[in-house]
mmCIF file of C-alpha atoms in Angstrom:
data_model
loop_
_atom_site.group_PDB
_atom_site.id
_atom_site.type_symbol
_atom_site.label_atom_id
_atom_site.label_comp_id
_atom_site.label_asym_id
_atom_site.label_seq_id
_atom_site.Cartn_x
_atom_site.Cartn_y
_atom_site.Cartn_z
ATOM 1 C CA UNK A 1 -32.108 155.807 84.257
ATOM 2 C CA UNK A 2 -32.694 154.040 87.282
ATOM 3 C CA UNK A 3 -31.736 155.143 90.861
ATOM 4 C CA UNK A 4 -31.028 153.116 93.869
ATOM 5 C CA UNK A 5 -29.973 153.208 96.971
ATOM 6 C CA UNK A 6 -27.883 150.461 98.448
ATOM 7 C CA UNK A 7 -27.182 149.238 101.740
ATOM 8 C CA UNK A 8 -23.625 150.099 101.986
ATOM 9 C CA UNK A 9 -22.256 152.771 103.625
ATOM 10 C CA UNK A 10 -19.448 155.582 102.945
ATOM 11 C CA UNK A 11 -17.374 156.339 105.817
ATOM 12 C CA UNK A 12 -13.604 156.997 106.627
ATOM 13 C CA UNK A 13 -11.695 158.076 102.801
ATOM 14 C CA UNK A 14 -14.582 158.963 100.878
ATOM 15 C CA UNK A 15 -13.355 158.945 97.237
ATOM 16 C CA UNK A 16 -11.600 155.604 97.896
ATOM 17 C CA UNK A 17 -14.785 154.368 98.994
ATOM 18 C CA UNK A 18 -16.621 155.189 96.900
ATOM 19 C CA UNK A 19 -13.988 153.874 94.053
ATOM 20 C CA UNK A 20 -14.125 150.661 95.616
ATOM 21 C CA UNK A 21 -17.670 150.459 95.693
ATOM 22 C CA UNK A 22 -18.051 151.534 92.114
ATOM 23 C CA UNK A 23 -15.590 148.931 91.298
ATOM 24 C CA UNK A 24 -17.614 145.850 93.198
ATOM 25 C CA UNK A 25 -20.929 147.609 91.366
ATOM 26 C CA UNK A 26 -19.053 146.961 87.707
ATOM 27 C CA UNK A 27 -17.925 143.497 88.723
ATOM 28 C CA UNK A 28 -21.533 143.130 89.150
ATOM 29 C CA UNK A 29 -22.916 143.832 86.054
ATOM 30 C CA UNK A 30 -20.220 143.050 83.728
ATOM 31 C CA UNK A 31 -21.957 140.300 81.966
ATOM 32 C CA UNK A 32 -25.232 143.633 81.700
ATOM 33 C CA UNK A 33 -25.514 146.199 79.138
ATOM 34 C CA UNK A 34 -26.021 148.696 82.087
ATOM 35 C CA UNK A 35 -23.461 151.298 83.758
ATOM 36 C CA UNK A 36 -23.499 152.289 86.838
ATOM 37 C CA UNK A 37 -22.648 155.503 88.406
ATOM 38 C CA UNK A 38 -22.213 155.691 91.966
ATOM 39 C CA UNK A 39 -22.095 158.831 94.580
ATOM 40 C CA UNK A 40 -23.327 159.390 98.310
ATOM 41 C CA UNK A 41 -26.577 160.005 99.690
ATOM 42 C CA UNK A 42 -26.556 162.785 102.130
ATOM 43 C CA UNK A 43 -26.748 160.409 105.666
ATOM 44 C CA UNK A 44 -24.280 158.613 103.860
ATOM 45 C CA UNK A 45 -25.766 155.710 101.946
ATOM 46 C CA UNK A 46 -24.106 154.754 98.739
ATOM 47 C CA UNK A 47 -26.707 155.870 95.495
ATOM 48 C CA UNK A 48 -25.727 153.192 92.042
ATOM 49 C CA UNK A 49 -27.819 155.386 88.925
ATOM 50 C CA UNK A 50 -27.613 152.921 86.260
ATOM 51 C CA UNK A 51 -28.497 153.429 82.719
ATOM 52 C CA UNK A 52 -28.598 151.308 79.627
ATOM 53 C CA UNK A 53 -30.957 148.164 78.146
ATOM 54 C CA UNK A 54 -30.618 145.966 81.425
ATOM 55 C CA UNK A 55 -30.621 148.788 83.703
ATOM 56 C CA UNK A 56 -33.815 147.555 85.398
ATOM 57 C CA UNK A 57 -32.272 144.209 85.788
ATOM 58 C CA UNK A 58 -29.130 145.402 87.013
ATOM 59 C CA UNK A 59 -31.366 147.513 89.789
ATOM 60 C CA UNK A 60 -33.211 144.152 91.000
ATOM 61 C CA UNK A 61 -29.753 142.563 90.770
ATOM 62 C CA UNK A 62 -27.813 145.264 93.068
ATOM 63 C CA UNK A 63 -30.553 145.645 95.618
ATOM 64 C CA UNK A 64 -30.757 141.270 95.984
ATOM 65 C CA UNK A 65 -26.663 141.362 96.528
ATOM 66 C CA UNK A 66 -26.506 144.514 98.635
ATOM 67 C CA UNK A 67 -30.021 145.274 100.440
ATOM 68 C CA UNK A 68 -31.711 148.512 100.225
ATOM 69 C CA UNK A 69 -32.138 150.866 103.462
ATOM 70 C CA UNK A 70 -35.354 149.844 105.037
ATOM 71 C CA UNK A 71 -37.092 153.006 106.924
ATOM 72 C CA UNK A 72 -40.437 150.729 108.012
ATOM 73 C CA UNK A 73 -39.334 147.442 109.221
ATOM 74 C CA UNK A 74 -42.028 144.912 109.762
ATOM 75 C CA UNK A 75 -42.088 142.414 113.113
ATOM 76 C CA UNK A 76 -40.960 138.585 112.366
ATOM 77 C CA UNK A 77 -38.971 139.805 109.274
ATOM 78 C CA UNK A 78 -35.109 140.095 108.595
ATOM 79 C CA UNK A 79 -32.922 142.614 107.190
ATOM 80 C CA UNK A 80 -29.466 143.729 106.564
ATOM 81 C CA UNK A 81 -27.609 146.593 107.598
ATOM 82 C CA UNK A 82 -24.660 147.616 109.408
ATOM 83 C CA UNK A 83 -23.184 148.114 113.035
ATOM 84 C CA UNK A 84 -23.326 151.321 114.119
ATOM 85 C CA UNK A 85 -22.289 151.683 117.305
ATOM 86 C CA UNK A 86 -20.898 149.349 119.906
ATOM 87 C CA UNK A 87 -21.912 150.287 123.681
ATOM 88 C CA UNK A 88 -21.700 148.875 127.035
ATOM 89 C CA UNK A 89 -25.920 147.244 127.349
ATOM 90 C CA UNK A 90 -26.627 147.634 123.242
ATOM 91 C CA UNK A 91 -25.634 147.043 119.807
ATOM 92 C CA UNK A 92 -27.220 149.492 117.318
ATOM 93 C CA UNK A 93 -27.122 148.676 113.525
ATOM 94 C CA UNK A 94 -28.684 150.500 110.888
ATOM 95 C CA UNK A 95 -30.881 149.095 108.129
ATOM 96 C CA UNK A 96 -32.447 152.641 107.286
ATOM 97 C CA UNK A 97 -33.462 153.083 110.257
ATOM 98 C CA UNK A 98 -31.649 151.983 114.084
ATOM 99 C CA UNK A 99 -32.182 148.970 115.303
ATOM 100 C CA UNK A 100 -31.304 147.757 119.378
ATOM 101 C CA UNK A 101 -29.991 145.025 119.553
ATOM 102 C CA UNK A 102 -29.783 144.245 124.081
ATOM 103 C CA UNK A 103 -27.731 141.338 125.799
ATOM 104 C CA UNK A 104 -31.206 139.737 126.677
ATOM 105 C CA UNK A 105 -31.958 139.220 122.799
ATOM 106 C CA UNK A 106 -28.447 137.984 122.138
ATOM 107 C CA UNK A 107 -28.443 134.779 124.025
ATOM 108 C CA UNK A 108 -28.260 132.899 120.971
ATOM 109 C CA UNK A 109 -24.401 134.605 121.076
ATOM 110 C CA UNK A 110 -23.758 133.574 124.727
ATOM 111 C CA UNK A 111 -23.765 135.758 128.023
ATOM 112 C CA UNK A 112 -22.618 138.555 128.911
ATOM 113 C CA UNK A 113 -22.964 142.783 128.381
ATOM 114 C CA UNK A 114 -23.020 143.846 125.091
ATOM 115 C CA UNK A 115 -19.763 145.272 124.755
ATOM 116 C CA UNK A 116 -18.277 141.374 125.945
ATOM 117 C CA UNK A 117 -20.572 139.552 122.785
ATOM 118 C CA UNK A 118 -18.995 142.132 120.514
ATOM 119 C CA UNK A 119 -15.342 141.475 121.463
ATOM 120 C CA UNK A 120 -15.839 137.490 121.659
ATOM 121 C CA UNK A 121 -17.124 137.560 117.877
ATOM 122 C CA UNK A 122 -15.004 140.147 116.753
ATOM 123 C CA UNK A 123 -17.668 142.637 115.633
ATOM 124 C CA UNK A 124 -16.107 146.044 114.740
ATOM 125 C CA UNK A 125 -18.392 149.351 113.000
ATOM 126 C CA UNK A 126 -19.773 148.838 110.016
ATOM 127 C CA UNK A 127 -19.188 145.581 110.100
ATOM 128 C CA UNK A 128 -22.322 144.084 107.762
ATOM 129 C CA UNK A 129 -24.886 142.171 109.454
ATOM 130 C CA UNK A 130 -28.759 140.628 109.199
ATOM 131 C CA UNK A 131 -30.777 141.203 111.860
ATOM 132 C CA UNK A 132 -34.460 140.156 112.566
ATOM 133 C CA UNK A 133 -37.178 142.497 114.185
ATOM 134 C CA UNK A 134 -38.794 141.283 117.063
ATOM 135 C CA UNK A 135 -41.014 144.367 117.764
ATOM 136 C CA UNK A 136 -41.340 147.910 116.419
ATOM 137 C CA UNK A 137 -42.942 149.657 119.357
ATOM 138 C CA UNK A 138 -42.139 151.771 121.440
ATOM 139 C CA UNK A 139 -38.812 151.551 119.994
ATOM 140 C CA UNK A 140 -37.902 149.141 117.221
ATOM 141 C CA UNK A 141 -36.091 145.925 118.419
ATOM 142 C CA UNK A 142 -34.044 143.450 117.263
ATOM 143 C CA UNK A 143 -31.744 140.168 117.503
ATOM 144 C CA UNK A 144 -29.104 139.096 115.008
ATOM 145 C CA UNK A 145 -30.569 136.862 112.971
ATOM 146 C CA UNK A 146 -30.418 132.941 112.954
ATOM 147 C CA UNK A 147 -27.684 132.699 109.549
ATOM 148 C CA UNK A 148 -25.731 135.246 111.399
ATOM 149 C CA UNK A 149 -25.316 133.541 114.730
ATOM 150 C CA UNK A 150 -24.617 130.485 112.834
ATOM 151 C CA UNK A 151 -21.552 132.316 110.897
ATOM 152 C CA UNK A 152 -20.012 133.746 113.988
ATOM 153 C CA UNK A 153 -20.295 130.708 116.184
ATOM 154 C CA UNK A 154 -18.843 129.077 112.945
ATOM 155 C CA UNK A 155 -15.790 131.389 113.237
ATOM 156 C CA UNK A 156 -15.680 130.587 116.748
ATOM 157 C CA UNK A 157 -15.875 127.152 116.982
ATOM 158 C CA UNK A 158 -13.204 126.701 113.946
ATOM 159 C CA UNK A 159 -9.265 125.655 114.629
ATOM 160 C CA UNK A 160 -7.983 128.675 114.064
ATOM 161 C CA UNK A 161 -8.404 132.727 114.319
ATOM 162 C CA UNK A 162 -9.844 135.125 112.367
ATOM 163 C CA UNK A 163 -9.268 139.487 112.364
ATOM 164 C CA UNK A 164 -11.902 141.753 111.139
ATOM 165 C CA UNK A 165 -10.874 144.887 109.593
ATOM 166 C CA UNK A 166 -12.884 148.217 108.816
ATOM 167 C CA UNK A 167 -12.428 150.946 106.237
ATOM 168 C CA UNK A 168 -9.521 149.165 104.322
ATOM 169 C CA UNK A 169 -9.819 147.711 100.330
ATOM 170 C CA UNK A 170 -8.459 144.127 100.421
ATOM 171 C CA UNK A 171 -5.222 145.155 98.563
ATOM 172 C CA UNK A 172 -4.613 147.256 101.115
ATOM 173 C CA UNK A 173 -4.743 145.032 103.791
ATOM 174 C CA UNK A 174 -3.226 142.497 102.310
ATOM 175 C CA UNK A 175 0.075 144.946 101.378
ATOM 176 C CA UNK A 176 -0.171 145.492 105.173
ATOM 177 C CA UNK A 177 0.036 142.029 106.366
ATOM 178 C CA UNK A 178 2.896 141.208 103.542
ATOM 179 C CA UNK A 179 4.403 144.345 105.009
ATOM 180 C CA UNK A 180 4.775 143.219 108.564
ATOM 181 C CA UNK A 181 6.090 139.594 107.338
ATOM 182 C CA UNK A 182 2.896 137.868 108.365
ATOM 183 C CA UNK A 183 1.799 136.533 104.822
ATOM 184 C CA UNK A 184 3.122 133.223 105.233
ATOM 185 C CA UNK A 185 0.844 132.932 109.039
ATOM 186 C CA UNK A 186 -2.393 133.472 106.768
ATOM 187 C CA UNK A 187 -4.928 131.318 104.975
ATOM 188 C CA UNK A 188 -6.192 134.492 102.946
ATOM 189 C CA UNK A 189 -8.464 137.400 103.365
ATOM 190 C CA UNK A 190 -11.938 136.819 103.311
ATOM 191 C CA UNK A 191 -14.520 139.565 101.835
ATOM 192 C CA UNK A 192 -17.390 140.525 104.896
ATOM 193 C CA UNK A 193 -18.654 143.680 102.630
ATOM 194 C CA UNK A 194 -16.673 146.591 100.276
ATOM 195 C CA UNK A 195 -14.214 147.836 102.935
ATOM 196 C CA UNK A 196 -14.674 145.028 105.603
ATOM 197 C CA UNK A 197 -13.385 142.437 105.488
ATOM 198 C CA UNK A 198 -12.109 139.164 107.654
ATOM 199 C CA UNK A 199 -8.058 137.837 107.818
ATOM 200 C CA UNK A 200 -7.929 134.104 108.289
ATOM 201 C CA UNK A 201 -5.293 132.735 110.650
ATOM 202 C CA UNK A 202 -3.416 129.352 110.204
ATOM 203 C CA UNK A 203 -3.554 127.240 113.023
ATOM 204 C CA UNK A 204 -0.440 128.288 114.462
ATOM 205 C CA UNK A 205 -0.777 131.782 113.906
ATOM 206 C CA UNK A 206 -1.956 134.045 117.010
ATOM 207 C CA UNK A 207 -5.130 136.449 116.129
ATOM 208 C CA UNK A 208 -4.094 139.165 118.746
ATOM 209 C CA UNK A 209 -0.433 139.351 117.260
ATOM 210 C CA UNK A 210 -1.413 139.980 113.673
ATOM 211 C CA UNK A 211 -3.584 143.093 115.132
ATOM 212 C CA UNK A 212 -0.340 144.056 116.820
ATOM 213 C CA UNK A 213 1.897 143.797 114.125
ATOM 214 C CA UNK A 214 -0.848 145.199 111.336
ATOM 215 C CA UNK A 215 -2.280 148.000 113.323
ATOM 216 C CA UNK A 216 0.013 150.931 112.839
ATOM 217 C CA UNK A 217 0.105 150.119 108.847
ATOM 218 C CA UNK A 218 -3.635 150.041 108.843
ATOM 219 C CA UNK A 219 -6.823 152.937 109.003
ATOM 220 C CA UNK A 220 -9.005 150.838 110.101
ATOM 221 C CA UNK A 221 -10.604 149.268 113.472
ATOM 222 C CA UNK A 222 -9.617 145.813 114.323
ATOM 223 C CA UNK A 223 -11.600 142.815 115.749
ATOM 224 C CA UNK A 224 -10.767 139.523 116.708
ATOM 225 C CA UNK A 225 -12.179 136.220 116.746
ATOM 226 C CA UNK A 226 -10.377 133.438 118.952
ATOM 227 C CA UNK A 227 -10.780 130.430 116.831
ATOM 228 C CA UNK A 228 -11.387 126.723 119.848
ATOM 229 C CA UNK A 229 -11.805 123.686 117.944
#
């Protein structure tokens, strides 16, 4: 048996987490003769144990797709992880360890305090992201890495709007948005992790309304991302 830890966390309805994870997991290695079982690590990292023939394979496999924790992060090099917190002069995401992210290393996002960069691009908790070390002493420092600014400003920079959910399965959300009448005012849903994930507004359709009209229906924290072509 092989054991690994991935980096995706388990927050907000544990067992449906966790269900949804072990679902993406089996989608993974369907084509494997490997089985994966999946539970929670005690700070809350999801743990695959996979057994069969391919179950190395299917290790290398899950930890290329999903990123292990990293606990010693080297200078120069890039990881992913998620946002942790959100605060007025810092982002913090975890890779294994907690990484600052300040306004003066996010300049490739624009100006502004922390807390502004986050609403302009829509970045909610636990939202996944790569980041790239820039030093490890005294504390360990980072910026969002250069495929990651390039996705956001992307978002940005497109016609139309986009809302990032937490802690939801797509079906969910998507029930939601049929729900409130907004399915026609969509392009789709678009998968950021397990339980995160990104609605795509059409042209015409106003990012801060569907928050409105979803958010009562929904567990989760909403972002948005005003869409200026």
């Amino acid at each position: 048996m092989k054991k690994i830890t991935l980096c995706i966390k388990v927050y907000g309805n544990e067992r449906k987490t966790i269900d949804a994870i072990s679902a993406a997991v089996a989608n993974e290695l369907k084509e494997l003769t490997a089985k994966a079982a999946v539970t929670v690590s005690g700070d809350g990292w999801a743990i695959a144990e996979i057994e069969g023939e391919d179950e190395e394979f299917a290790s290398n496999l899950l930890a290329r797709q999903y990123g292990t924790p990293t606990l010693n992060p080297s200078e120069g090099m890039i990881y992913k992880g998620l946002i942790e917190s959100i605060e007025e002069d810092k982002i913090i995401v975890d890779i294994g360890t907690k990484i600052i992210i300040s306004p003066e290393n996010m300049k490739n996002l624009g100006t502004g305090s922390a807390k502004q960069i986050s609403l302009r691009f829509g970045m909610i908790k636990h939202l996944p992201v790569e980041v790239e070390i820039i030093n490890t002493k005294p504390k360990i420092q980072g910026m969002f890495s250069k495929y990651q600014a390039d996705t956001w400003w992307q978002w940005k920079k497109a016609g139309y709007d986009r809302v990032t959910a937490n802690a939801i399965t797509r079906s969910e959300l998507k029930a939601a948005i049929k729900k409130t009448g907004h399915a026609r005012d969509i392009y789709g849903i678009e998968r950021l992790g397990i339980m995160e994930h990104a609605i795509v507004c059409r042209e015409t359709t106003d990012g801060p309304g569907i928050v409105a009209a979803i958010g009562k229906f929904v567990p989760s924290e909403l972002g948005v991302i005003i869409g200026s072509s």
